[in-house]
PDB file of C-alpha atoms and ligand atoms in Angstrom:
ATOM      1  CA  UNK A   7      -0.257  -0.124  -0.387  1.00  0.00           C
ATOM      2  CA  UNK A   8       1.002   3.370  -0.832  1.00  0.00           C
ATOM      3  CA  UNK A   9       1.666   5.960   2.415  1.00  0.00           C
ATOM      4  CA  UNK A  10      -2.363   7.106   2.262  1.00  0.00           C
ATOM      5  CA  UNK A  11      -3.601   3.307   2.742  1.00  0.00           C
ATOM      6  CA  UNK A  12      -4.440   4.100  -2.107  1.00  0.00           C
ATOM      7  CA  UNK A  13      -3.503   0.517  -3.218  1.00  0.00           C
ATOM      8  CA  UNK A  14      -0.419  -0.772  -4.202  1.00  0.00           C
ATOM      9  CA  UNK A  15       2.862   1.757  -3.899  1.00  0.00           C
ATOM     10  CA  UNK A  16       4.437   2.460  -7.484  1.00  0.00           C
ATOM     11  CA  UNK A  17       7.715   2.748  -5.342  1.00  0.00           C
ATOM     12  CA  UNK A  18       7.631  -0.936  -4.027  1.00  0.00           C
ATOM     13  CA  UNK A  19       9.541  -4.018  -5.927  1.00  0.00           C
ATOM     14  CA  UNK A  20       7.778  -6.230  -8.025  1.00  0.00           C
ATOM     15  CA  UNK A  21       7.685  -9.913  -6.883  1.00  0.00           C
ATOM     16  CA  UNK A  22       8.738 -12.379  -9.049  1.00  0.00           C
ATOM     17  CA  UNK A  23       8.818 -16.833  -8.192  1.00  0.00           C
ATOM     18  CA  UNK A  24       9.652 -19.754  -9.337  1.00  0.00           C
ATOM     19  CA  UNK A  25      10.140 -22.940  -8.733  1.00  0.00           C
ATOM     20  CA  UNK A  26      14.068 -21.877  -8.322  1.00  0.00           C
ATOM     21  CA  UNK A  27      16.684 -21.092 -10.251  1.00  0.00           C
ATOM     22  CA  UNK A  28      14.487 -21.153 -14.071  1.00  0.00           C
ATOM     23  CA  UNK A  29      12.581 -17.886 -13.423  1.00  0.00           C
ATOM     24  CA  UNK A  30      15.508 -15.914 -13.191  1.00  0.00           C
ATOM     25  CA  UNK A  31      15.729 -16.218 -17.085  1.00  0.00           C
ATOM     26  CA  UNK A  32      11.960 -14.040 -16.520  1.00  0.00           C
ATOM     27  CA  UNK A  33      13.862 -11.680 -13.956  1.00  0.00           C
ATOM     28  CA  UNK A  34      16.893 -10.901 -15.980  1.00  0.00           C
ATOM     29  CA  UNK A  35      13.731  -9.535 -19.028  1.00  0.00           C
ATOM     30  CA  UNK A  36      12.117  -7.779 -16.569  1.00  0.00           C
ATOM     31  CA  UNK A  37      15.789  -6.163 -15.582  1.00  0.00           C
ATOM     32  CA  UNK A  38      16.888  -5.466 -18.915  1.00  0.00           C
ATOM     33  CA  UNK A  39      13.342  -4.278 -20.117  1.00  0.00           C
ATOM     34  CA  UNK A  40      12.573  -2.240 -17.089  1.00  0.00           C
ATOM     35  CA  UNK A  41      15.296  -1.595 -15.500  1.00  0.00           C
ATOM     36  CA  UNK A  42      14.157   1.205 -12.805  1.00  0.00           C
ATOM     37  CA  UNK A  43      12.075  -1.161 -11.176  1.00  0.00           C
ATOM     38  CA  UNK A  44      12.949  -3.380  -8.264  1.00  0.00           C
ATOM     39  CA  UNK A  45      12.525  -6.867  -7.799  1.00  0.00           C
ATOM     40  CA  UNK A  46      12.060  -9.446  -5.099  1.00  0.00           C
ATOM     41  CA  UNK A  47      12.784 -12.961  -6.263  1.00  0.00           C
ATOM     42  CA  UNK A  48      11.663 -15.988  -3.968  1.00  0.00           C
ATOM     43  CA  UNK A  49      12.922 -19.543  -5.690  1.00  0.00           C
ATOM     44  CA  UNK A  50      11.409 -22.421  -4.274  1.00  0.00           C
ATOM     45  CA  UNK A  51      14.865 -24.420  -4.174  1.00  0.00           C
ATOM     46  CA  UNK A  52      13.235 -26.897  -1.603  1.00  0.00           C
ATOM     47  CA  UNK A  53      10.713 -27.915  -3.062  1.00  0.00           C
ATOM     48  CA  UNK A  54      11.649 -28.058  -6.974  1.00  0.00           C
ATOM     49  CA  UNK A  55      10.482 -28.938  -9.105  1.00  0.00           C
ATOM     50  CA  UNK A  56       7.188 -28.526  -9.606  1.00  0.00           C
ATOM     51  CA  UNK A  57       6.886 -29.548 -13.242  1.00  0.00           C
ATOM     52  CA  UNK A  58       6.217 -33.144 -12.288  1.00  0.00           C
ATOM     53  CA  UNK A  59       3.787 -32.522  -9.404  1.00  0.00           C
ATOM     54  CA  UNK A  60       0.185 -32.085  -8.851  1.00  0.00           C
ATOM     55  CA  UNK A  61      -2.078 -28.728  -9.071  1.00  0.00           C
ATOM     56  CA  UNK A  62      -3.276 -28.798  -5.596  1.00  0.00           C
ATOM     57  CA  UNK A  63       0.630 -29.260  -4.136  1.00  0.00           C
ATOM     58  CA  UNK A  64       1.392 -26.658  -7.181  1.00  0.00           C
ATOM     59  CA  UNK A  65      -1.527 -24.002  -5.583  1.00  0.00           C
ATOM     60  CA  UNK A  66      -0.391 -24.555  -1.431  1.00  0.00           C
ATOM     61  CA  UNK A  67       3.107 -23.471  -2.559  1.00  0.00           C
ATOM     62  CA  UNK A  68       2.423 -20.954  -4.826  1.00  0.00           C
ATOM     63  CA  UNK A  69      -0.167 -19.593  -2.050  1.00  0.00           C
ATOM     64  CA  UNK A  70       2.619 -19.551   0.611  1.00  0.00           C
ATOM     65  CA  UNK A  71       4.826 -17.701  -1.933  1.00  0.00           C
ATOM     66  CA  UNK A  72       2.516 -15.162  -2.592  1.00  0.00           C
ATOM     67  CA  UNK A  73       1.427 -14.702   1.274  1.00  0.00           C
ATOM     68  CA  UNK A  74       5.499 -14.130   1.827  1.00  0.00           C
ATOM     69  CA  UNK A  75       5.749 -11.790  -1.383  1.00  0.00           C
ATOM     70  CA  UNK A  76       2.867  -9.586   0.342  1.00  0.00           C
ATOM     71  CA  UNK A  77       4.211  -9.744   3.795  1.00  0.00           C
ATOM     72  CA  UNK A  78       7.129  -8.184   1.824  1.00  0.00           C
ATOM     73  CA  UNK A  79       5.049  -5.624   0.504  1.00  0.00           C
ATOM     74  CA  UNK A  80       4.911  -5.960  -3.294  1.00  0.00           C
ATOM     75  CA  UNK A  81       3.114  -4.327  -5.373  1.00  0.00           C
ATOM     76  CA  UNK A  82       2.456  -6.811  -8.425  1.00  0.00           C
ATOM     77  CA  UNK A  83       3.302 -10.777  -8.481  1.00  0.00           C
ATOM     78  CA  UNK A  84       5.205 -12.609 -11.251  1.00  0.00           C
ATOM     79  CA  UNK A  85       4.068 -15.725 -11.424  1.00  0.00           C
ATOM     80  CA  UNK A  86       7.341 -16.732 -13.590  1.00  0.00           C
ATOM     81  CA  UNK A  87       7.311 -20.489 -13.551  1.00  0.00           C
ATOM     82  CA  UNK A  88       5.391 -22.048 -16.321  1.00  0.00           C
ATOM     83  CA  UNK A  89       4.106 -25.179 -14.513  1.00  0.00           C
ATOM     84  CA  UNK A  90       2.764 -22.674 -11.594  1.00  0.00           C
ATOM     85  CA  UNK A  91       1.059 -20.140 -13.962  1.00  0.00           C
ATOM     86  CA  UNK A  92      -0.871 -23.259 -15.559  1.00  0.00           C
ATOM     87  CA  UNK A  93      -1.761 -24.996 -12.327  1.00  0.00           C
ATOM     88  CA  UNK A  94      -2.066 -22.191 -10.142  1.00  0.00           C
ATOM     89  CA  UNK A  95      -2.598 -18.598 -11.675  1.00  0.00           C
ATOM     90  CA  UNK A  96      -6.425 -18.427 -12.084  1.00  0.00           C
ATOM     91  CA  UNK A  97      -7.034 -19.341  -8.535  1.00  0.00           C
ATOM     92  CA  UNK A  98      -4.690 -17.373  -6.208  1.00  0.00           C
ATOM     93  CA  UNK A  99      -4.980 -14.352  -8.689  1.00  0.00           C
ATOM     94  CA  UNK A 100      -8.524 -14.413  -7.382  1.00  0.00           C
ATOM     95  CA  UNK A 101      -7.252 -13.871  -3.557  1.00  0.00           C
ATOM     96  CA  UNK A 102      -4.514 -11.507  -3.884  1.00  0.00           C
ATOM     97  CA  UNK A 103      -5.333  -7.377  -4.548  1.00  0.00           C
ATOM     98  CA  UNK A 104      -2.564  -6.782  -6.194  1.00  0.00           C
ATOM     99  CA  UNK A 105      -1.873  -7.135  -9.737  1.00  0.00           C
ATOM    100  CA  UNK A 106      -0.570 -10.139 -10.897  1.00  0.00           C
ATOM    101  CA  UNK A 107       0.924 -11.940 -13.918  1.00  0.00           C
ATOM    102  CA  UNK A 108       1.790 -15.284 -15.241  1.00  0.00           C
ATOM    103  CA  UNK A 109       4.203 -16.775 -17.909  1.00  0.00           C
ATOM    104  CA  UNK A 110       1.563 -18.369 -20.570  1.00  0.00           C
ATOM    105  CA  UNK A 111      -1.221 -16.002 -21.639  1.00  0.00           C
ATOM    106  CA  UNK A 112       1.802 -13.866 -23.004  1.00  0.00           C
ATOM    107  CA  UNK A 113       3.485 -16.893 -24.642  1.00  0.00           C
ATOM    108  CA  UNK A 114      -0.053 -18.075 -25.648  1.00  0.00           C
ATOM    109  CA  UNK A 115      -0.813 -14.776 -27.209  1.00  0.00           C
ATOM    110  CA  UNK A 116       2.217 -13.827 -29.445  1.00  0.00           C
ATOM    111  CA  UNK A 117       2.623 -17.490 -30.666  1.00  0.00           C
ATOM    112  CA  UNK A 118      -0.563 -16.660 -31.900  1.00  0.00           C
ATOM    113  CA  UNK A 119       0.436 -14.105 -33.862  1.00  0.00           C
ATOM    114  CA  UNK A 120       3.253 -15.341 -35.104  1.00  0.00           C
ATOM    115  CA  UNK A 121       2.105 -18.369 -36.588  1.00  0.00           C
ATOM    116  CA  UNK A 122       1.465 -18.443 -40.453  1.00  0.00           C
ATOM    117  CA  UNK A 123       0.288 -22.553 -41.179  1.00  0.00           C
ATOM    118  CA  UNK A 124      -1.820 -22.754 -37.845  1.00  0.00           C
ATOM    119  CA  UNK A 125       0.170 -25.386 -36.247  1.00  0.00           C
ATOM    120  CA  UNK A 126       1.576 -24.462 -32.835  1.00  0.00           C
ATOM    121  CA  UNK A 127       4.052 -26.478 -31.075  1.00  0.00           C
ATOM    122  CA  UNK A 128       4.827 -26.368 -27.445  1.00  0.00           C
ATOM    123  CA  UNK A 129       7.596 -27.801 -24.927  1.00  0.00           C
ATOM    124  CA  UNK A 130       7.382 -27.538 -21.287  1.00  0.00           C
ATOM    125  CA  UNK A 131       6.783 -29.827 -18.081  1.00  0.00           C
ATOM    126  CA  UNK A 132       4.984 -32.787 -17.562  1.00  0.00           C
ATOM    127  CA  UNK A 133       2.776 -30.383 -15.602  1.00  0.00           C
ATOM    128  CA  UNK A 134       2.399 -27.810 -18.082  1.00  0.00           C
ATOM    129  CA  UNK A 135       2.045 -30.187 -20.986  1.00  0.00           C
ATOM    130  CA  UNK A 136      -0.793 -32.033 -19.401  1.00  0.00           C
ATOM    131  CA  UNK A 137      -2.677 -29.377 -18.512  1.00  0.00           C
ATOM    132  CA  UNK A 138      -3.358 -27.963 -21.883  1.00  0.00           C
ATOM    133  CA  UNK A 139      -2.807 -24.724 -20.585  1.00  0.00           C
ATOM    134  CA  UNK A 140      -1.136 -23.093 -24.061  1.00  0.00           C
ATOM    135  CA  UNK A 141      -3.668 -24.291 -25.835  1.00  0.00           C
ATOM    136  CA  UNK A 142      -6.631 -23.341 -24.051  1.00  0.00           C
ATOM    137  CA  UNK A 143      -5.654 -19.528 -24.423  1.00  0.00           C
ATOM    138  CA  UNK A 144      -4.536 -19.928 -27.802  1.00  0.00           C
ATOM    139  CA  UNK A 145      -7.823 -21.353 -29.381  1.00  0.00           C
ATOM    140  CA  UNK A 146      -9.501 -18.585 -27.901  1.00  0.00           C
ATOM    141  CA  UNK A 147      -7.333 -16.411 -29.367  1.00  0.00           C
ATOM    142  CA  UNK A 148      -7.811 -18.218 -33.119  1.00  0.00           C
ATOM    143  CA  UNK A 149      -9.873 -21.645 -32.305  1.00  0.00           C
ATOM    144  CA  UNK A 150      -8.728 -23.150 -35.321  1.00  0.00           C
ATOM    145  CA  UNK A 151      -5.122 -23.216 -34.446  1.00  0.00           C
ATOM    146  CA  UNK A 152      -3.706 -26.895 -33.548  1.00  0.00           C
ATOM    147  CA  UNK A 153      -1.374 -27.013 -30.786  1.00  0.00           C
ATOM    148  CA  UNK A 154       0.698 -30.000 -30.339  1.00  0.00           C
ATOM    149  CA  UNK A 155       2.361 -30.079 -26.741  1.00  0.00           C
ATOM    150  CA  UNK A 156       5.533 -31.871 -25.859  1.00  0.00           C
ATOM    151  CA  UNK A 157       6.986 -32.669 -22.329  1.00  0.00           C
ATOM    152  CA  UNK A 158      10.307 -32.760 -22.134  1.00  0.00           C
ATOM    153  CA  UNK A 159      11.111 -33.560 -18.319  1.00  0.00           C
ATOM    154  CA  UNK A 160      15.544 -33.817 -19.269  1.00  0.00           C
ATOM    155  CA  UNK A 161      16.099 -30.467 -20.109  1.00  0.00           C
ATOM    156  CA  UNK A 162      15.707 -29.052 -16.877  1.00  0.00           C
ATOM    157  CA  UNK A 163      18.490 -31.034 -15.078  1.00  0.00           C
ATOM    158  CA  UNK A 164      20.450 -30.614 -18.317  1.00  0.00           C
ATOM    159  CA  UNK A 165      20.160 -26.397 -18.389  1.00  0.00           C
ATOM    160  CA  UNK A 166      20.857 -27.082 -14.271  1.00  0.00           C
ATOM    161  CA  UNK A 167      24.520 -29.022 -14.885  1.00  0.00           C
ATOM    162  CA  UNK A 168      25.634 -26.245 -17.014  1.00  0.00           C
ATOM    163  CA  UNK A 169      25.320 -28.492 -20.234  1.00  0.00           C
ATOM    164  CA  UNK A 170      23.416 -25.353 -21.989  1.00  0.00           C
ATOM    165  CA  UNK A 171      25.882 -26.135 -25.366  1.00  0.00           C
ATOM    166  CA  UNK A 172      26.594 -30.091 -25.315  1.00  0.00           C
ATOM    167  CA  UNK A 173      26.024 -33.114 -27.922  1.00  0.00           C
ATOM    168  CA  UNK A 174      24.064 -34.225 -24.661  1.00  0.00           C
ATOM    169  CA  UNK A 175      21.621 -31.860 -24.754  1.00  0.00           C
ATOM    170  CA  UNK A 176      22.115 -31.516 -28.594  1.00  0.00           C
ATOM    171  CA  UNK A 177      21.181 -35.292 -29.134  1.00  0.00           C
ATOM    172  CA  UNK A 178      18.082 -35.315 -25.959  1.00  0.00           C
ATOM    173  CA  UNK A 179      16.747 -31.761 -27.660  1.00  0.00           C
ATOM    174  CA  UNK A 180      16.886 -34.086 -31.956  1.00  0.00           C
ATOM    175  CA  UNK A 181      14.588 -36.987 -29.736  1.00  0.00           C
ATOM    176  CA  UNK A 182      11.762 -34.745 -27.757  1.00  0.00           C
ATOM    177  CA  UNK A 183      11.500 -32.779 -30.950  1.00  0.00           C
ATOM    178  CA  UNK A 184      11.501 -34.829 -33.810  1.00  0.00           C
ATOM    179  CA  UNK A 185       7.743 -35.690 -33.741  1.00  0.00           C
ATOM    180  CA  UNK A 186       7.385 -32.224 -33.510  1.00  0.00           C
ATOM    181  CA  UNK A 187       8.848 -31.784 -36.928  1.00  0.00           C
ATOM    182  CA  UNK A 188       7.148 -34.376 -38.367  1.00  0.00           C
ATOM    183  CA  UNK A 189       3.917 -32.365 -37.353  1.00  0.00           C
ATOM    184  CA  UNK A 190       5.401 -29.474 -39.708  1.00  0.00           C
ATOM    185  CA  UNK A 191       4.989 -26.751 -36.182  1.00  0.00           C
ATOM    186  CA  UNK A 192       5.943 -23.482 -37.754  1.00  0.00           C
ATOM    187  CA  UNK A 193       6.170 -21.608 -33.744  1.00  0.00           C
ATOM    188  CA  UNK A 194       7.431 -23.277 -30.980  1.00  0.00           C
ATOM    189  CA  UNK A 195       6.592 -21.808 -27.312  1.00  0.00           C
ATOM    190  CA  UNK A 196      10.109 -22.210 -25.140  1.00  0.00           C
ATOM    191  CA  UNK A 197       7.133 -23.247 -22.213  1.00  0.00           C
ATOM    192  CA  UNK A 198       9.342 -23.522 -19.430  1.00  0.00           C
ATOM    193  CA  UNK A 199      11.697 -20.984 -17.443  1.00  0.00           C
ATOM    194  CA  UNK A 200      15.262 -23.311 -18.415  1.00  0.00           C
ATOM    195  CA  UNK A 201      14.872 -23.320 -22.048  1.00  0.00           C
ATOM    196  CA  UNK A 202      15.485 -19.392 -23.101  1.00  0.00           C
ATOM    197  CA  UNK A 203      18.896 -21.204 -21.924  1.00  0.00           C
ATOM    198  CA  UNK A 204      18.975 -23.709 -24.710  1.00  0.00           C
ATOM    199  CA  UNK A 205      17.600 -21.364 -27.326  1.00  0.00           C
ATOM    200  CA  UNK A 206      20.682 -21.752 -29.898  1.00  0.00           C
ATOM    201  CA  UNK A 207      19.637 -25.460 -29.895  1.00  0.00           C
ATOM    202  CA  UNK A 208      16.525 -25.997 -29.353  1.00  0.00           C
ATOM    203  CA  UNK A 209      16.355 -23.442 -32.481  1.00  0.00           C
ATOM    204  CA  UNK A 210      19.325 -25.383 -34.358  1.00  0.00           C
ATOM    205  CA  UNK A 211      17.260 -29.067 -34.142  1.00  0.00           C
ATOM    206  CA  UNK A 212      13.657 -27.003 -35.652  1.00  0.00           C
ATOM    207  CA  UNK A 213      15.674 -25.394 -38.227  1.00  0.00           C
ATOM    208  CA  UNK A 214      15.377 -22.204 -39.428  1.00  0.00           C
ATOM    209  CA  UNK A 215      11.840 -21.759 -40.462  1.00  0.00           C
ATOM    210  CA  UNK A 216      10.701 -22.227 -37.161  1.00  0.00           C
ATOM    211  CA  UNK A 217       9.919 -18.833 -35.261  1.00  0.00           C
ATOM    212  CA  UNK A 218      10.622 -19.590 -31.165  1.00  0.00           C
ATOM    213  CA  UNK A 219       8.108 -17.843 -28.775  1.00  0.00           C
ATOM    214  CA  UNK A 220      10.014 -17.245 -25.036  1.00  0.00           C
ATOM    215  CA  UNK A 221       7.334 -15.593 -22.929  1.00  0.00           C
ATOM    216  CA  UNK A 222       9.994 -14.604 -20.282  1.00  0.00           C
ATOM    217  CA  UNK A 223      10.399 -11.555 -23.060  1.00  0.00           C
ATOM    218  CA  UNK A 224       6.721 -11.370 -23.555  1.00  0.00           C
ATOM    219  CA  UNK A 225       5.612 -11.366 -20.262  1.00  0.00           C
ATOM    220  CA  UNK A 226       8.249  -8.263 -19.039  1.00  0.00           C
ATOM    221  CA  UNK A 227       6.818  -6.218 -21.901  1.00  0.00           C
ATOM    222  CA  UNK A 228       3.424  -6.843 -20.580  1.00  0.00           C
ATOM    223  CA  UNK A 229       4.641  -6.760 -17.758  1.00  0.00           C
ATOM    224  CA  UNK A 230       5.519  -3.359 -17.913  1.00  0.00           C
ATOM    225  CA  UNK A 231       2.247  -2.700 -20.239  1.00  0.00           C
ATOM    226  CA  UNK A 232       0.623  -3.605 -16.788  1.00  0.00           C
ATOM    227  CA  UNK A 233       2.384  -1.654 -14.546  1.00  0.00           C
ATOM    228  CA  UNK A 234       1.679   2.014 -16.868  1.00  0.00           C
ATOM    229  CA  UNK A 235      -2.196   1.161 -17.556  1.00  0.00           C
ATOM    230  CA  UNK A 236      -2.216   1.005 -13.193  1.00  0.00           C
ATOM    231  CA  UNK A 237       0.097   3.822 -12.538  1.00  0.00           C
ATOM    232  CA  UNK A 238       2.301   1.780 -10.926  1.00  0.00           C
ATOM    233  CA  UNK A 239       5.458   2.155 -12.970  1.00  0.00           C
ATOM    234  CA  UNK A 240       8.433   3.337 -10.850  1.00  0.00           C
ATOM    235  CA  UNK A 241       9.406   6.398 -11.576  1.00  0.00           C
ATOM    236  CA  UNK A 242      12.308   7.553  -9.370  1.00  0.00           C
ATOM    237  CA  UNK A 243      15.817   5.761 -10.799  1.00  0.00           C
ATOM    238  CA  UNK A 244      16.843   3.904  -7.948  1.00  0.00           C
ATOM    239  CA  UNK A 245      20.445   2.816  -7.418  1.00  0.00           C
ATOM    240  CA  UNK A 246      21.752  -0.595  -8.329  1.00  0.00           C
ATOM    241  CA  UNK A 247      22.871  -1.670  -4.603  1.00  0.00           C
ATOM    242  CA  UNK A 248      19.434   0.326  -3.164  1.00  0.00           C
ATOM    243  CA  UNK A 249      18.146  -3.191  -2.040  1.00  0.00           C
ATOM    244  CA  UNK A 250      17.100  -3.317  -6.144  1.00  0.00           C
ATOM    245  CA  UNK A 251      17.209  -6.775  -6.351  1.00  0.00           C
ATOM    246  CA  UNK A 252      16.661  -9.276  -3.103  1.00  0.00           C
ATOM    247  CA  UNK A 253      16.932 -12.953  -3.613  1.00  0.00           C
ATOM    248  CA  UNK A 254      14.926 -15.137  -1.347  1.00  0.00           C
ATOM    249  CA  UNK A 255      14.947 -19.279  -1.880  1.00  0.00           C
ATOM    250  CA  UNK A 256      13.804 -22.110   0.966  1.00  0.00           C
ATOM    251  CA  UNK A 257      17.489 -24.087  -0.045  1.00  0.00           C
ATOM    252  CA  UNK A 258      21.049 -23.909  -0.643  1.00  0.00           C
ATOM    253  CA  UNK A 259      21.686 -20.558  -1.122  1.00  0.00           C
ATOM    254  CA  UNK A 260      25.068 -20.715  -2.345  1.00  0.00           C
ATOM    255  CA  UNK A 261      24.462 -22.794  -5.244  1.00  0.00           C
ATOM    256  CA  UNK A 262      21.308 -20.347  -5.968  1.00  0.00           C
ATOM    257  CA  UNK A 263      23.757 -17.684  -6.318  1.00  0.00           C
ATOM    258  CA  UNK A 264      26.303 -20.002  -8.547  1.00  0.00           C
ATOM    259  CA  UNK A 265      23.934 -20.304 -11.072  1.00  0.00           C
ATOM    260  CA  UNK A 266      22.213 -16.399 -11.002  1.00  0.00           C
ATOM    261  CA  UNK A 267      25.268 -15.174 -11.129  1.00  0.00           C
ATOM    262  CA  UNK A 268      26.161 -17.269 -14.170  1.00  0.00           C
ATOM    263  CA  UNK A 269      23.143 -16.061 -16.046  1.00  0.00           C
ATOM    264  CA  UNK A 270      22.737 -12.647 -14.660  1.00  0.00           C
ATOM    265  CA  UNK A 271      25.268 -10.110 -15.293  1.00  0.00           C
ATOM    266  CA  UNK A 272      24.846  -8.338 -12.915  1.00  0.00           C
ATOM    267  CA  UNK A 273      27.035  -9.408  -9.405  1.00  0.00           C
ATOM    268  CA  UNK A 274      24.247 -11.098  -6.674  1.00  0.00           C
ATOM    269  CA  UNK A 275      25.615 -10.221  -3.698  1.00  0.00           C
ATOM    270  CA  UNK A 276      23.074 -12.247  -1.187  1.00  0.00           C
ATOM    271  CA  UNK A 277      20.437 -15.160  -1.341  1.00  0.00           C
ATOM    272  CA  UNK A 278      19.132 -15.225   1.890  1.00  0.00           C
ATOM    273  CA  UNK A 279      17.490 -18.488   2.778  1.00  0.00           C
ATOM    274  CA  UNK A 280      13.534 -18.231   4.071  1.00  0.00           C
ATOM    275  CA  UNK A 281      11.411 -21.136   5.357  1.00  0.00           C
ATOM    276  CA  UNK A 282       8.548 -21.205   3.128  1.00  0.00           C
ATOM    277  CA  UNK A 283       6.236 -23.435   5.157  1.00  0.00           C
ATOM    278  CA  UNK A 284       5.492 -20.774   7.918  1.00  0.00           C
ATOM    279  CA  UNK A 285       4.146 -18.933   4.965  1.00  0.00           C
TER     280      UNK A 285
HETATM  281  N1  DGL B 329       9.932 -23.504 -13.051  1.00  0.00           N
HETATM  282  C1  DGL B 329       9.438 -24.851 -14.005  1.00  0.00           C
HETATM  283  C2  DGL B 329       8.693 -24.443 -14.897  1.00  0.00           C
HETATM  284  O1  DGL B 329       8.758 -23.418 -15.783  1.00  0.00           O
HETATM  285  C3  DGL B 329      10.766 -25.699 -14.172  1.00  0.00           C
HETATM  286  C4  DGL B 329      11.147 -26.257 -13.124  1.00  0.00           C
HETATM  287  C5  DGL B 329       9.938 -27.118 -12.317  1.00  0.00           C
HETATM  288  O2  DGL B 329       9.522 -28.426 -13.094  1.00  0.00           O
HETATM  289  O3  DGL B 329      10.614 -26.922 -11.342  1.00  0.00           O
HETATM  290  O4  DGL B 329       7.979 -24.948 -15.571  1.00  0.00           O
END
């Protein structure tokens, strides 16, 4: 709330959460596209992965994280995790009094605009693909489009092992993506936080004709529009260091920091461990 108690304060940070490190691809886009915004990031490193868990579990976890972020007085919340956006966003959004945005809708919108032959592929975790959420949103916009989902569970550990450019990742990508190539999709949504980090591998396997859609990028763009519309853009140009970016995790802060520093160029100085079960 602002000082007069009139809704969210535009100088407050944005809350961003994910099951772990993957959501940093979304945080990174927010840092690039709206550099004056402060961010409080929470990575649920104790309970990752979300991709293989049930809707009920993901909704409970997401609710706890939203409570934690609300305690930090964030002005808006970005659900950076595709699986949490697929399973929990609809419900938790109704329970929250500040603007919330997930990564699925922005990705779906751009993919529906990008396709020329009406065949869109989506890759993601088992949960995201089983939820068919991308297909639902795309068909709301363009009912005649064909959406083909493919779960690629091995991509997450490969990225977390740092095998971003590696023959093993190439081989797995070829196996996962061959059926999407056979179906002749012309647009592919990178429907998991980790996949933008292996974009070049996926792009090479799919070939030049296929447009890759990165929901992290589209989400940062829509977030900016949403904040502007709600008069919540921070116009004060805060400085780096000024508690600009704060990172919280539920476990293994050091490991988180190492990964974070490998993908975000500005040095992440601290990541604090909290007990999320308390929220
Ligand atoms: N962040 C998850 C997602 O985007 C991937 C990792 C996980 O399974 O938790 O769906």
